[in-house]
Tab-separated table of C-alpha atoms and ligand atoms in Angstrom:
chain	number	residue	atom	x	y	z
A	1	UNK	CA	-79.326	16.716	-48.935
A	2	UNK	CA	-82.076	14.082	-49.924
A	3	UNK	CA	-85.137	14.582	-47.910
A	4	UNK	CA	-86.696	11.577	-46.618
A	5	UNK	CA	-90.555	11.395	-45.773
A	6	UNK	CA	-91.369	11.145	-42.600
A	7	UNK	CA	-90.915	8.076	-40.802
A	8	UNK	CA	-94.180	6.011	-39.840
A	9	UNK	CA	-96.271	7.401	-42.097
A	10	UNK	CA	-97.753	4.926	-44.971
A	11	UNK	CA	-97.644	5.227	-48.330
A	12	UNK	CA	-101.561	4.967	-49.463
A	13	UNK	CA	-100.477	3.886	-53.070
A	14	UNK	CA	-102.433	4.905	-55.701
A	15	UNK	CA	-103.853	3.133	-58.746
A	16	UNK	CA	-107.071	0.373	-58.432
A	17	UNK	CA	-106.933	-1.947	-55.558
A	18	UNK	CA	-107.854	-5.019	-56.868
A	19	UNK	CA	-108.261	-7.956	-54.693
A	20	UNK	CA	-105.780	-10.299	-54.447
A	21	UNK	CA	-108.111	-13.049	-55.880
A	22	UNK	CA	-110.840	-11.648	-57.904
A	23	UNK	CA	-112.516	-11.897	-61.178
A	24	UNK	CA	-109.480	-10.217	-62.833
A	25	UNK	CA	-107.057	-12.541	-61.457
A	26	UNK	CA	-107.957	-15.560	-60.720
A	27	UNK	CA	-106.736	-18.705	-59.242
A	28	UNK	CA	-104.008	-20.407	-62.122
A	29	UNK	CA	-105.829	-23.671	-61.894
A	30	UNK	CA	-108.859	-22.018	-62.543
A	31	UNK	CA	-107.602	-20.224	-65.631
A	32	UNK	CA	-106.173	-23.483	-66.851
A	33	UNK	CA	-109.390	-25.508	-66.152
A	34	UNK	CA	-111.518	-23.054	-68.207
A	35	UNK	CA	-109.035	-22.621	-70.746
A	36	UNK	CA	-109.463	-26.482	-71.653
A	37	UNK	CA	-112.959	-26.406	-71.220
A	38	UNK	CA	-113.751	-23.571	-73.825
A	39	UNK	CA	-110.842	-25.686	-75.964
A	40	UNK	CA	-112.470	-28.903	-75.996
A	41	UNK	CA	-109.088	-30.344	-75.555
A	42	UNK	CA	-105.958	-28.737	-75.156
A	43	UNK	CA	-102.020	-29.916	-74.644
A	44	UNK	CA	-99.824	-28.909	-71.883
A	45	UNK	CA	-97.040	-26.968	-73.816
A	46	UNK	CA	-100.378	-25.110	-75.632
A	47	UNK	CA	-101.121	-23.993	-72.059
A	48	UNK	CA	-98.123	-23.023	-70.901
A	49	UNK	CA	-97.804	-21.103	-73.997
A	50	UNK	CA	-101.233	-19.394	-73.719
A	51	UNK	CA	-100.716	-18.710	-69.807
A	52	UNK	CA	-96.611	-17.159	-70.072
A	53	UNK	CA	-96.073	-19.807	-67.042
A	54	UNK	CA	-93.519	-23.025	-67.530
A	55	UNK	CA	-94.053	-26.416	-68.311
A	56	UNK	CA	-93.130	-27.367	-64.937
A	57	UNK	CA	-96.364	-25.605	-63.386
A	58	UNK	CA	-98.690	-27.006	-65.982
A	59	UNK	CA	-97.622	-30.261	-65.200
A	60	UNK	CA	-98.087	-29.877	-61.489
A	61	UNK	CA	-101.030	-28.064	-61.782
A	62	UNK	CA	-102.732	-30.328	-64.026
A	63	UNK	CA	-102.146	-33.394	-61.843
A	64	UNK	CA	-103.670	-32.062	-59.309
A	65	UNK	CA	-106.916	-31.440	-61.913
A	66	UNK	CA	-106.175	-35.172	-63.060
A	67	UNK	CA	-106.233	-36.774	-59.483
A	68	UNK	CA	-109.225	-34.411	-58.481
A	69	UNK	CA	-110.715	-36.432	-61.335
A	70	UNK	CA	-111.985	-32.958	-62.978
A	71	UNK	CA	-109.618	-33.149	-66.252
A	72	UNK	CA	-108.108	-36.425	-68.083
A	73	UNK	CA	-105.243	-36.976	-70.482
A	74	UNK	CA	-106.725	-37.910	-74.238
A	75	UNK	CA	-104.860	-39.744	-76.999
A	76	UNK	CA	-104.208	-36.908	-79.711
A	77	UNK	CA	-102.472	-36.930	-83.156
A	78	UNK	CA	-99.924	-33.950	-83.340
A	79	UNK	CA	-99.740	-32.786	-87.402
A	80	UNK	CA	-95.992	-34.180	-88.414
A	81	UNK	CA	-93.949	-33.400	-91.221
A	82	UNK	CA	-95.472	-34.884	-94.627
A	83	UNK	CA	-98.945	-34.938	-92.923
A	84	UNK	CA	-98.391	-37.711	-90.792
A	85	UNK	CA	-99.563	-37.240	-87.305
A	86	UNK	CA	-97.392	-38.072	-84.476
A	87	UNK	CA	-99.183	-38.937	-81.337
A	88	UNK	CA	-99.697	-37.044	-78.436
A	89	UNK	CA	-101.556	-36.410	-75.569
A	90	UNK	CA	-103.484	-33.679	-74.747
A	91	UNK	CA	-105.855	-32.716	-71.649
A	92	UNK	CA	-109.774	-32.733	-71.847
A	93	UNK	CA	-112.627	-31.818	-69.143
A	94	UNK	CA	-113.585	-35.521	-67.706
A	95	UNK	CA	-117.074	-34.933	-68.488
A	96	UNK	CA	-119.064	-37.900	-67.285
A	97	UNK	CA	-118.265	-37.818	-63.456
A	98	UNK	CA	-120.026	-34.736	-62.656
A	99	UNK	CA	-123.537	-33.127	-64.250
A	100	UNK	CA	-125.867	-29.834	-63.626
A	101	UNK	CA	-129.824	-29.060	-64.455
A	102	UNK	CA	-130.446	-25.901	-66.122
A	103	UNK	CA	-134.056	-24.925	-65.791
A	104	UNK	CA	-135.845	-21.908	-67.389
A	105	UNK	CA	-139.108	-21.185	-65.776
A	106	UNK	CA	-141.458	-19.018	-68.440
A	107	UNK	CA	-145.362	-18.000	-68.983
A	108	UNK	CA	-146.200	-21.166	-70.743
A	109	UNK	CA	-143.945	-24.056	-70.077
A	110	UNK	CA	-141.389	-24.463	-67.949
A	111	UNK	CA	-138.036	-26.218	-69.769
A	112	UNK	CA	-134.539	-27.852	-68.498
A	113	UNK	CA	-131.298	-29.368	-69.406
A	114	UNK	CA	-129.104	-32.279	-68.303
A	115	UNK	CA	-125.252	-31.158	-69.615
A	116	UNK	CA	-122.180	-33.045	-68.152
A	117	UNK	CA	-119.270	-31.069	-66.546
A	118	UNK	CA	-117.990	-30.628	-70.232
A	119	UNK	CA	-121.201	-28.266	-70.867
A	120	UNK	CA	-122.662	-31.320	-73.505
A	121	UNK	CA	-126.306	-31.766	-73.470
A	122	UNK	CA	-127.308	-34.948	-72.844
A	123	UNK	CA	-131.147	-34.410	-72.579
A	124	UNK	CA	-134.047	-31.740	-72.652
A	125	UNK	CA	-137.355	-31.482	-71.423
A	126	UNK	CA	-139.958	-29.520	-71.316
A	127	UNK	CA	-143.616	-29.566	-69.143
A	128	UNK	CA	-146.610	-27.443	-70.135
A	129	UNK	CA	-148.092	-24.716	-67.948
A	130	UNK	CA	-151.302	-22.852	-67.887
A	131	UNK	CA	-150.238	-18.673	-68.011
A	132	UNK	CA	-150.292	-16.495	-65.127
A	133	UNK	CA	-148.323	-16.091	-61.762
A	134	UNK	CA	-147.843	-19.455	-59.286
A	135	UNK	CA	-146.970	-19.214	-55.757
A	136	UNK	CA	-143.517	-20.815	-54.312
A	137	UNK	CA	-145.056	-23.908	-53.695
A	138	UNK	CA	-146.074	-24.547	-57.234
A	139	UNK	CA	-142.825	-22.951	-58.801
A	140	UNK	CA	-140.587	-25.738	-56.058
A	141	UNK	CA	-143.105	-28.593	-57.664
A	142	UNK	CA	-142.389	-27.636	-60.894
A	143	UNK	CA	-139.237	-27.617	-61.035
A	144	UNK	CA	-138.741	-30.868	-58.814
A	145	UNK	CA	-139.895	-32.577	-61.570
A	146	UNK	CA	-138.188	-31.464	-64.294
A	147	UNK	CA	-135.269	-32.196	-62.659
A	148	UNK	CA	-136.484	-36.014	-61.778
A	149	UNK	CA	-137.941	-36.129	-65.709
A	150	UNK	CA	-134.541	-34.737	-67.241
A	151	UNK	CA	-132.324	-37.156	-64.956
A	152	UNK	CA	-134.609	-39.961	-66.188
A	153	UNK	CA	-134.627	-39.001	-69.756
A	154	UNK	CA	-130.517	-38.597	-69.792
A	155	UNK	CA	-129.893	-41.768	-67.884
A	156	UNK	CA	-128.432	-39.912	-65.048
A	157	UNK	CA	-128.504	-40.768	-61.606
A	158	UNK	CA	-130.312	-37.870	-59.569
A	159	UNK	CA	-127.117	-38.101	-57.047
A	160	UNK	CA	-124.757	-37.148	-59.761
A	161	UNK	CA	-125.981	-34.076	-60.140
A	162	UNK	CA	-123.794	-31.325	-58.606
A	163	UNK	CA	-126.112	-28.013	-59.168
A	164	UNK	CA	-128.976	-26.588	-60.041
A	165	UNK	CA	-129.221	-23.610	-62.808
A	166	UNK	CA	-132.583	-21.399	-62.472
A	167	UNK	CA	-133.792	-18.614	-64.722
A	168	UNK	CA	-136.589	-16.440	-64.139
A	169	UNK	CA	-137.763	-13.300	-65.962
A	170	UNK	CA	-137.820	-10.471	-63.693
A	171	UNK	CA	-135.684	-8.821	-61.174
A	172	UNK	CA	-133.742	-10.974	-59.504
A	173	UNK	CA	-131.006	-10.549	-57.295
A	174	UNK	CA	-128.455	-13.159	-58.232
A	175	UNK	CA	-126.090	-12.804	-55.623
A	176	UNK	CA	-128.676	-12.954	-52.605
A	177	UNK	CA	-130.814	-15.359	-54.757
A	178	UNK	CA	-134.055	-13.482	-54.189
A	179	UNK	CA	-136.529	-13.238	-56.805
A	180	UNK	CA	-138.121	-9.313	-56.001
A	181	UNK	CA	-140.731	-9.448	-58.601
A	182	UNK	CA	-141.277	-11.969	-61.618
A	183	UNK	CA	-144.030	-12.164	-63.441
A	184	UNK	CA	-144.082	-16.003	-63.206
A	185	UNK	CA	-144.224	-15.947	-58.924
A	186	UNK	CA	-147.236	-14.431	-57.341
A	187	UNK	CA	-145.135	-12.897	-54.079
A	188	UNK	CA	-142.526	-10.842	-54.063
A	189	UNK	CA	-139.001	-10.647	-52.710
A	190	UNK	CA	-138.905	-14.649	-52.712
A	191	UNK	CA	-135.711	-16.318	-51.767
A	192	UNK	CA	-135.919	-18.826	-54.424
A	193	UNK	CA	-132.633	-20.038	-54.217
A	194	UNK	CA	-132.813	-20.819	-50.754
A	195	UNK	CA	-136.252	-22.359	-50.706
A	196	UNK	CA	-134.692	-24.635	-54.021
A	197	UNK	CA	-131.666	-25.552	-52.448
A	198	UNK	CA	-133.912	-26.973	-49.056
A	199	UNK	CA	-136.217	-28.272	-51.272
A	200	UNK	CA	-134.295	-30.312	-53.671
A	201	UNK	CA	-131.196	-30.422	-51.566
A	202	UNK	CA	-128.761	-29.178	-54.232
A	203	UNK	CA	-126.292	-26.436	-54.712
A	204	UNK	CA	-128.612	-23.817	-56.735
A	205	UNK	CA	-127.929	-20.274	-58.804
A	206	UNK	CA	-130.850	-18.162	-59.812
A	207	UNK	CA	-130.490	-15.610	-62.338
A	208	UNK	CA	-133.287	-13.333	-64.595
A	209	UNK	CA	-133.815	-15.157	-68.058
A	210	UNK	CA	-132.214	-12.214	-69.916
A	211	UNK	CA	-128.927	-13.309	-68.594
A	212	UNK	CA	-129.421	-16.844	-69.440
A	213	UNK	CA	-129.606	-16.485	-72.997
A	214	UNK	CA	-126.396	-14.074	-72.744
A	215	UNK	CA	-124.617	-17.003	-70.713
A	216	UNK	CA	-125.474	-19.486	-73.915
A	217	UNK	CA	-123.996	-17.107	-76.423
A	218	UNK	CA	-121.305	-16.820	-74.205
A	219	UNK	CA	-120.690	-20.278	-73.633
A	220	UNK	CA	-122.128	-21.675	-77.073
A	221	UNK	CA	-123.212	-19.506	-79.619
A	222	UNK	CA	-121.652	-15.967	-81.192
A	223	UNK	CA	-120.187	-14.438	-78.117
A	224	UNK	CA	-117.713	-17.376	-77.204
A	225	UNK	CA	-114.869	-15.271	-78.967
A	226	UNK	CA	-115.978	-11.519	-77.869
A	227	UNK	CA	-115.236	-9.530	-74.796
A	228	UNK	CA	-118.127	-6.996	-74.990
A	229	UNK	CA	-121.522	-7.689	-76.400
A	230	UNK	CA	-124.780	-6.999	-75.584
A	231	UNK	CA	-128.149	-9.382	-75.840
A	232	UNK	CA	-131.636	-7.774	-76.244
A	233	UNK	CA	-134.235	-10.242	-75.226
A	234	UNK	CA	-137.878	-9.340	-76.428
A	235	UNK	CA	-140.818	-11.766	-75.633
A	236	UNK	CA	-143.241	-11.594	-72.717
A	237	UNK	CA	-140.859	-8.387	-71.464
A	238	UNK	CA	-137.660	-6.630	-73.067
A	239	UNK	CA	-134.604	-8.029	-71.075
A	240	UNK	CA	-130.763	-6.956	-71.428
A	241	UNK	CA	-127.701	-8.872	-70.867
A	242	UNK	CA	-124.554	-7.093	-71.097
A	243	UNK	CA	-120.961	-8.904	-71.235
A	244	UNK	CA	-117.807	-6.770	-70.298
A	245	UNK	CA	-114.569	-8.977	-71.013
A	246	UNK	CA	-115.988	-12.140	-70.880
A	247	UNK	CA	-118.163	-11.636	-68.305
A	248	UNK	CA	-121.838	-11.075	-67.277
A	249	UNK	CA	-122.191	-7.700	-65.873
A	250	UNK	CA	-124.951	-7.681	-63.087
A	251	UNK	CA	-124.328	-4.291	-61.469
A	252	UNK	CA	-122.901	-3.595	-57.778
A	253	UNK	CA	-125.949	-5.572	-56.541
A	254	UNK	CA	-127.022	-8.016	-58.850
A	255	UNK	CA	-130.146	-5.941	-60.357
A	256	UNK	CA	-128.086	-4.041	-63.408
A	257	UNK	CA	-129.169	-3.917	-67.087
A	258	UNK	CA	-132.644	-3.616	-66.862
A	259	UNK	CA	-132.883	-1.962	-70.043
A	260	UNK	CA	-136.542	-2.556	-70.236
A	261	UNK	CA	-137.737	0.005	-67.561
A	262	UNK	CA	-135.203	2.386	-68.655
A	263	UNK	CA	-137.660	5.678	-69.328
A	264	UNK	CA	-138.756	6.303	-72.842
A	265	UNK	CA	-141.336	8.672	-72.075
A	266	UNK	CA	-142.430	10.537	-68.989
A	267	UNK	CA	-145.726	9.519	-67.567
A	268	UNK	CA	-145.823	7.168	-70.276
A	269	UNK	CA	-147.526	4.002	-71.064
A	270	UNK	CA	-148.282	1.935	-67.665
A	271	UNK	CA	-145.810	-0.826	-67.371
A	272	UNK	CA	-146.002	-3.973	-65.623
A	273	UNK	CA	-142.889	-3.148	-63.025
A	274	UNK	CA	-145.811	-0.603	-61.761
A	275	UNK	CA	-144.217	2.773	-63.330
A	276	UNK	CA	-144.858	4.419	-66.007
A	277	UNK	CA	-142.891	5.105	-69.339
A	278	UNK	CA	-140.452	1.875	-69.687
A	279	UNK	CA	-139.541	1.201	-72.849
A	280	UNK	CA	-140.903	-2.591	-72.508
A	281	UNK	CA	-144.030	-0.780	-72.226
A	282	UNK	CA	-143.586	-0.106	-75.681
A	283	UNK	CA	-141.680	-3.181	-76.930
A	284	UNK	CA	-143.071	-5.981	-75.173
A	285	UNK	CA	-146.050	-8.721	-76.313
A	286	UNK	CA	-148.486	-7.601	-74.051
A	287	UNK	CA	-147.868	-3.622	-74.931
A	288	UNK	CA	-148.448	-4.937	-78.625
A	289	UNK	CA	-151.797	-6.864	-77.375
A	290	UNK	CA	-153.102	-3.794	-75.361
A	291	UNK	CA	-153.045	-2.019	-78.911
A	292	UNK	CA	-153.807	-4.850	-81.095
A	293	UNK	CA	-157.167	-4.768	-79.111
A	294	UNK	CA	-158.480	-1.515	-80.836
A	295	UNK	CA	-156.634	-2.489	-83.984
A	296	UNK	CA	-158.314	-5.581	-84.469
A	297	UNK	CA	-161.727	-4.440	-83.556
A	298	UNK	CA	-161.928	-7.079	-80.693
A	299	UNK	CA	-165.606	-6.488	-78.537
A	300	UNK	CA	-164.629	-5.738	-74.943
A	301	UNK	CA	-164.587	-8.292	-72.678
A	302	UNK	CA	-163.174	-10.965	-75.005
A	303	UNK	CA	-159.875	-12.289	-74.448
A	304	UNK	CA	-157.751	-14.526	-76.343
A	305	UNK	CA	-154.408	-15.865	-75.708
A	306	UNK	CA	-151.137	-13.366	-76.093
A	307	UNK	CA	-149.841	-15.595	-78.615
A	308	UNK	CA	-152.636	-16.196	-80.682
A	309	UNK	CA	-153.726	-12.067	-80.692
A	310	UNK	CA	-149.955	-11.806	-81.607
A	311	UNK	CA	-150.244	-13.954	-84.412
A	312	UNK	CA	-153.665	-12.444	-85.549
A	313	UNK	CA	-152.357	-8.737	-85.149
A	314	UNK	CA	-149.007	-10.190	-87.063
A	315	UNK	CA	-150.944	-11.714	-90.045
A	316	UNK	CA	-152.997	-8.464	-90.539
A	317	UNK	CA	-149.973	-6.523	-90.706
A	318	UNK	CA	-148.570	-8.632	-93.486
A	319	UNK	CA	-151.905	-8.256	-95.654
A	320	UNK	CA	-151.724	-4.206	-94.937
A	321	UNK	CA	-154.306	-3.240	-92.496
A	322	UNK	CA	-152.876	0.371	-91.627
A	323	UNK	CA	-153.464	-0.218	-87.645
A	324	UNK	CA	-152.163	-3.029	-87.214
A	325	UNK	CA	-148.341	-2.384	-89.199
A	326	UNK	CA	-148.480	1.202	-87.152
A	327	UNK	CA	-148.496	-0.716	-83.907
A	328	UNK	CA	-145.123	-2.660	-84.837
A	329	UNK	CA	-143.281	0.297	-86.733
A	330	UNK	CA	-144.641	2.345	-83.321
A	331	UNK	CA	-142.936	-0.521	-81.265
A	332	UNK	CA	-140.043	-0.784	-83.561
A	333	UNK	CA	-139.393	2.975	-83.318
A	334	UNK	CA	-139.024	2.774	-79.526
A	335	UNK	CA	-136.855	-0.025	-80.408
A	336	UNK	CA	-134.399	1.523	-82.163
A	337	UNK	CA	-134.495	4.378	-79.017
A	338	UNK	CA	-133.208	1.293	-76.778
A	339	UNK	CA	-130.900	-0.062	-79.361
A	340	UNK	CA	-128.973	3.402	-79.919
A	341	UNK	CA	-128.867	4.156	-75.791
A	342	UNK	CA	-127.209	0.767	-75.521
A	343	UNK	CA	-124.751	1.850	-78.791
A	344	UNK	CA	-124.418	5.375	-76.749
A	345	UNK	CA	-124.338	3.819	-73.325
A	346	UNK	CA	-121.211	1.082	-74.184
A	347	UNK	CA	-120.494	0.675	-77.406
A	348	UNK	CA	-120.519	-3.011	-78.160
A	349	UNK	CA	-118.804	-4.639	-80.450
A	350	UNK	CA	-122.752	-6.818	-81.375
A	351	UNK	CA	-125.902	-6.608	-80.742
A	352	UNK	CA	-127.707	-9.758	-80.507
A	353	UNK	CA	-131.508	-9.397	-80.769
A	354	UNK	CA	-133.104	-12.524	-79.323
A	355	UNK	CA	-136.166	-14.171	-77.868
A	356	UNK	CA	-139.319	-16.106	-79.577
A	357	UNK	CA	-140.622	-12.736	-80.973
A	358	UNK	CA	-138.220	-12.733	-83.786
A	359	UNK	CA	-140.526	-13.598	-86.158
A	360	UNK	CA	-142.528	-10.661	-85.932
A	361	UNK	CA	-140.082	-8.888	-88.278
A	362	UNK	CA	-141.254	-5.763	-88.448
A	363	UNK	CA	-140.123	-4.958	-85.460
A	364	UNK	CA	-136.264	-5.680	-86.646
A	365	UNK	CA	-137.663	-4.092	-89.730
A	366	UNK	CA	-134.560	-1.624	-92.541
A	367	UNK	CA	-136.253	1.169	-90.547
A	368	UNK	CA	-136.067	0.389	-87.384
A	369	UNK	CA	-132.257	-0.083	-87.782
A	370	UNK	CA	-132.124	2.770	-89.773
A	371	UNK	CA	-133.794	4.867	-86.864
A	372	UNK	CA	-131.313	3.247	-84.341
A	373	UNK	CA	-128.095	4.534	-86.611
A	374	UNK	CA	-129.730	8.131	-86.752
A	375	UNK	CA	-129.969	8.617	-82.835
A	376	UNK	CA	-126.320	6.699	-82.269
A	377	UNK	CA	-123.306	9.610	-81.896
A	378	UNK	CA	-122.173	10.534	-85.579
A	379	UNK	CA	-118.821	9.386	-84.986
A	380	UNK	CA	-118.316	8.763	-88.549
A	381	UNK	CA	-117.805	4.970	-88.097
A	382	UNK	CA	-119.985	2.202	-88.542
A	383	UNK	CA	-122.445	0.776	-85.483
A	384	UNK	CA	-122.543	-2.473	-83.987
A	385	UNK	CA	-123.347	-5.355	-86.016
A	386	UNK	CA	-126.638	-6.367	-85.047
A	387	UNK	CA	-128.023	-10.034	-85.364
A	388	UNK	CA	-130.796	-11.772	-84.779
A	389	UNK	CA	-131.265	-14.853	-83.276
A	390	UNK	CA	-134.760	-16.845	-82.587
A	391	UNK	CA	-133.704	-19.684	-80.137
A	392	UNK	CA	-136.201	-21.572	-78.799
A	393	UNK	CA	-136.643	-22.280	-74.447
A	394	UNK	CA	-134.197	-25.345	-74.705
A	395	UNK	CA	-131.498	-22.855	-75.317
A	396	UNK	CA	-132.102	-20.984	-72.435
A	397	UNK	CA	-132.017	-23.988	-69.991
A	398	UNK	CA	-128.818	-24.512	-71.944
A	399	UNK	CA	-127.771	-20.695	-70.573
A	400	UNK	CA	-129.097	-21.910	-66.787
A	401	UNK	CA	-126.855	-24.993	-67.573
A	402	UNK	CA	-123.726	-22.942	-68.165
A	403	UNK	CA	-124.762	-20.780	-65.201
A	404	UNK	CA	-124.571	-23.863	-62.871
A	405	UNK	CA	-121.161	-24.916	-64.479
A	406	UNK	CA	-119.743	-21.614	-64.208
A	407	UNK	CA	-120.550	-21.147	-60.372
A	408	UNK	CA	-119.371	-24.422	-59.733
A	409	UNK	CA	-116.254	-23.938	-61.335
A	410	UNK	CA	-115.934	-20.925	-59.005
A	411	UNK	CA	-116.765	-23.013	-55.997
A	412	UNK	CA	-114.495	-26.232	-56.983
A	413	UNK	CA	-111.456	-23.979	-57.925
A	414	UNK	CA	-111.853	-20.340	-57.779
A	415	UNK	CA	-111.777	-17.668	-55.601
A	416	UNK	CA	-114.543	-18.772	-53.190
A	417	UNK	CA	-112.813	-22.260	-52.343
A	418	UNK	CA	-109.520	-19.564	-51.049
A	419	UNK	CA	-112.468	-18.227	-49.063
A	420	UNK	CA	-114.093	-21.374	-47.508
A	421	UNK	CA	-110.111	-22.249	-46.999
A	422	UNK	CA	-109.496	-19.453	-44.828
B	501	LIG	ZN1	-141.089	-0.942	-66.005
């Protein structure tokens, strides 16, 4: 005879349990809104195709989108036989009723976008800073008016704008919205987003700078059609963002990939975090300054500007003073240490190096890529292709742009409008 378990006792399963609305699985008119989006345009038996559902639920799902005035139907030739098109209609994100600010807050100037809800960019601006760390007050002024100087610029009504995208360098906890330490804000553990949202009265989403410029590859640039790449940003520090199928990866609590104060040496070189030994201690401008100092034979006590000791220490290299090209094939060495951890670590399909430095090529030098290959695990095939990509500040509004559109997406139709439903 069969025996049968116990009665009253539950099963506990096994296997992940994924919520039943999460990132994984998310709402169908969600998936169907983004799908158009990242299409440009896209017709209903396309989606139904891409998405296994019928017809029957793309048509009532989209007019729902339609009369929520967030997509609208577009006149479209279909290729006939003999060339001719046939027309048809297709669906496309209705981009002017709805806009969001990107804003990228750096050591020298502060920069921000004006995109519609399609993710085009209707205007940029930028507003000069002098260096160093500004208290909340200033960093709320600032970018108060960028946001009245973009809206102006674009023609934009300030009331049409639906959110706010910020980007900071620095650790910031995007989920809570609290800044703990940027080099840009003199306090620490600052709830930015908060004192934004008050301030401006608009939805706002902070992030760290390194995952802005990951957002507009994502969105805009070489990532749009990979699941897992990674994004090395060297400038002022040496910031990481890391995409896992399609999606930023923050960590558990928002403060993950901070491949710059991962430890290259013990009781290294001082870093600006406050420890010791981070490999941005290494990489970064102002750990190139600190030696360009003795390279360049600079009296004590006079400074000059990061950018212009940069350049100096740059052009010396290039005419062969010894010093100064050890100090970048130094940096570039510790380079390729981060590089082949990341290659070790995950094993991306690309490796985007990016930030204003790229210029300075010695430090993306043959050997430093070289160097990386010898430390990665000799699995017998190739690496990651590696790229490298100078964009300029614009483009990382651009990423705080597509942050804004992405979390409003969420709110509009994903999984957090289920929550504010229940
Ligand atoms: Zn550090």
């Amino acid at each position: 005879m069969k025996k049968i378990s116990q009665i009253g006792k539950a099963s506990l399963g096994c296997g992940p349990l994924i919520q039943p609305l999460s990132e994984t699985a998310r709402p169908l008119r969600q998936q169907i809104f983004e799908r158009v989006r990242a299409a440009g345009q896209m017709a209903r038996v396309q989606l139904a195709k891409e998405l296994c559902i019928s017809p029957a639920s793309v048509t009532t799902i989209t007019s729902e989108l339609i009369d929520t005035g967030l997509l609208e139907e577009v006149q479209t030739t279909r290729e006939g036989e003999g060339g001719r098109g046939r027309p048809a209609v297709a669906l496309r994100v209705r981009p002017n009723t709805r806009h969001v600010v990107g804003i990228k807050l750096s050591d020298r100037e502060h920069t921000a976008v004006l995109v519609d809800f399609a993710g085009n960019m209707i205007a940029g601006e930028a507003i000069p800073r002098s260096p160093g760390a500004m208290g909340i007050d200033g960093i709320l002024e600032a970018a108060e008016r960028l946001l009245h100087r973009v809206c102006a610029k674009g023609g934009v009504d300030r009331e049409a704008i639906l959110a706010l995208g910020l980007g900071v360098p620095g650790f910031v906890d995007s989920e809570a919205g609290v800044v703990h330490w940027s080099p840009v804000l003199s306090d620490r553990h600052v709830g930015l987003q908060a004192a934004l949202r008050d301030r401006l009265g608009l939805t706002v989403f902070i992030d760290n700078d390194a995952n802005l410029v990951t957002l507009a590859e994502l969105w805009f640039g070489a990532g749009r059609k990979l699941s897992d790449f990674a994004v090395v940003t060297i400038e002022h520090g040496l910031g990481m963002g890391f995409v896992i199928n399609h999606r930023i990866y923050r960590g558990s609590r928002g403060m993950g990939m901070e491949l710059g104060h991962t430890k290259v040496q013990l009781d290294g070189a001082l870093c600006r975090c406050g420890q010791r030994g981070c490999l941005e201690a290494y990489v970064a401008d102002y750990a190139l300054v600190r030696e360009a100092r003795t390279a360049l034979n600079l009296p004590l006590g006079e400074t000059q500007p990061v950018g212009v000791m940069l350049e100096s220490l740059f052009d010396h290299a290039k005419a062969g003073n010894a010093a100064a090209r050890s100090i970048f094939r130094r940096a570039g060495r510790y380079l390729a240490v981060g590089l082949s951890n990341i290659v070790n670590l995950f094993d991306p399909a690309l490796i985007i190096l990016s930030g204003e430095r790229m210029r300075y090529d010695y430090l993306y030098a043959t050997e430093t890529l070289a160097e990386m290959h010898e430390l990665m695990l000799d699995t017998g095939r190739d690496g990651p292709r590696i790229e490298t990509h100078a964009w300029g500040d614009l483009l990382w509004a651009h990423g705080a742009a597509a942050l804004a559109l992405h979390e409003l997406t969420e709110q509009l139709l994903g999984t957090s409008r289920e929550m504010a439903a229940q």
